[in-house]
Phi, psi and omega in degrees: 000133182285148177285141178289146177292145177289156178299155185293323186254018179276143178290155177295162185293333180266017182282131175236118180295141180244167178290149179297148180281132180286125180239103184296330180293323178296318179296322179295317178296318180295320180292323177295318179296318179295320178295320178296317178296319178295319179298315180296318180297317179293322179295317178296317180295326181283319186268352180298312178297324178295319180293320178296316179296319180294320178294321178295317179296320178296320177297317178296319179297316181293318178296320178296318177296321179293321177295320178295320178294318177298320180292322181289329183266007181289132179274128178238000000 
């Protein structure tokens, strides 16, 4: 009786898994990326209320200018 073929993606019989190799550059890149994400998150959290207030103030200013223009162009 013929032996069945081993699966294509099975490790060889003498395979022993080893610990991952420490790569300091990978850790440095991950830490830089994490610091960048934290900085962006803090900046958005800090400036979001300021941006909302600025947009509201800009809206009030534009509405005020349109009311002033309507008042100036009113025919009496």
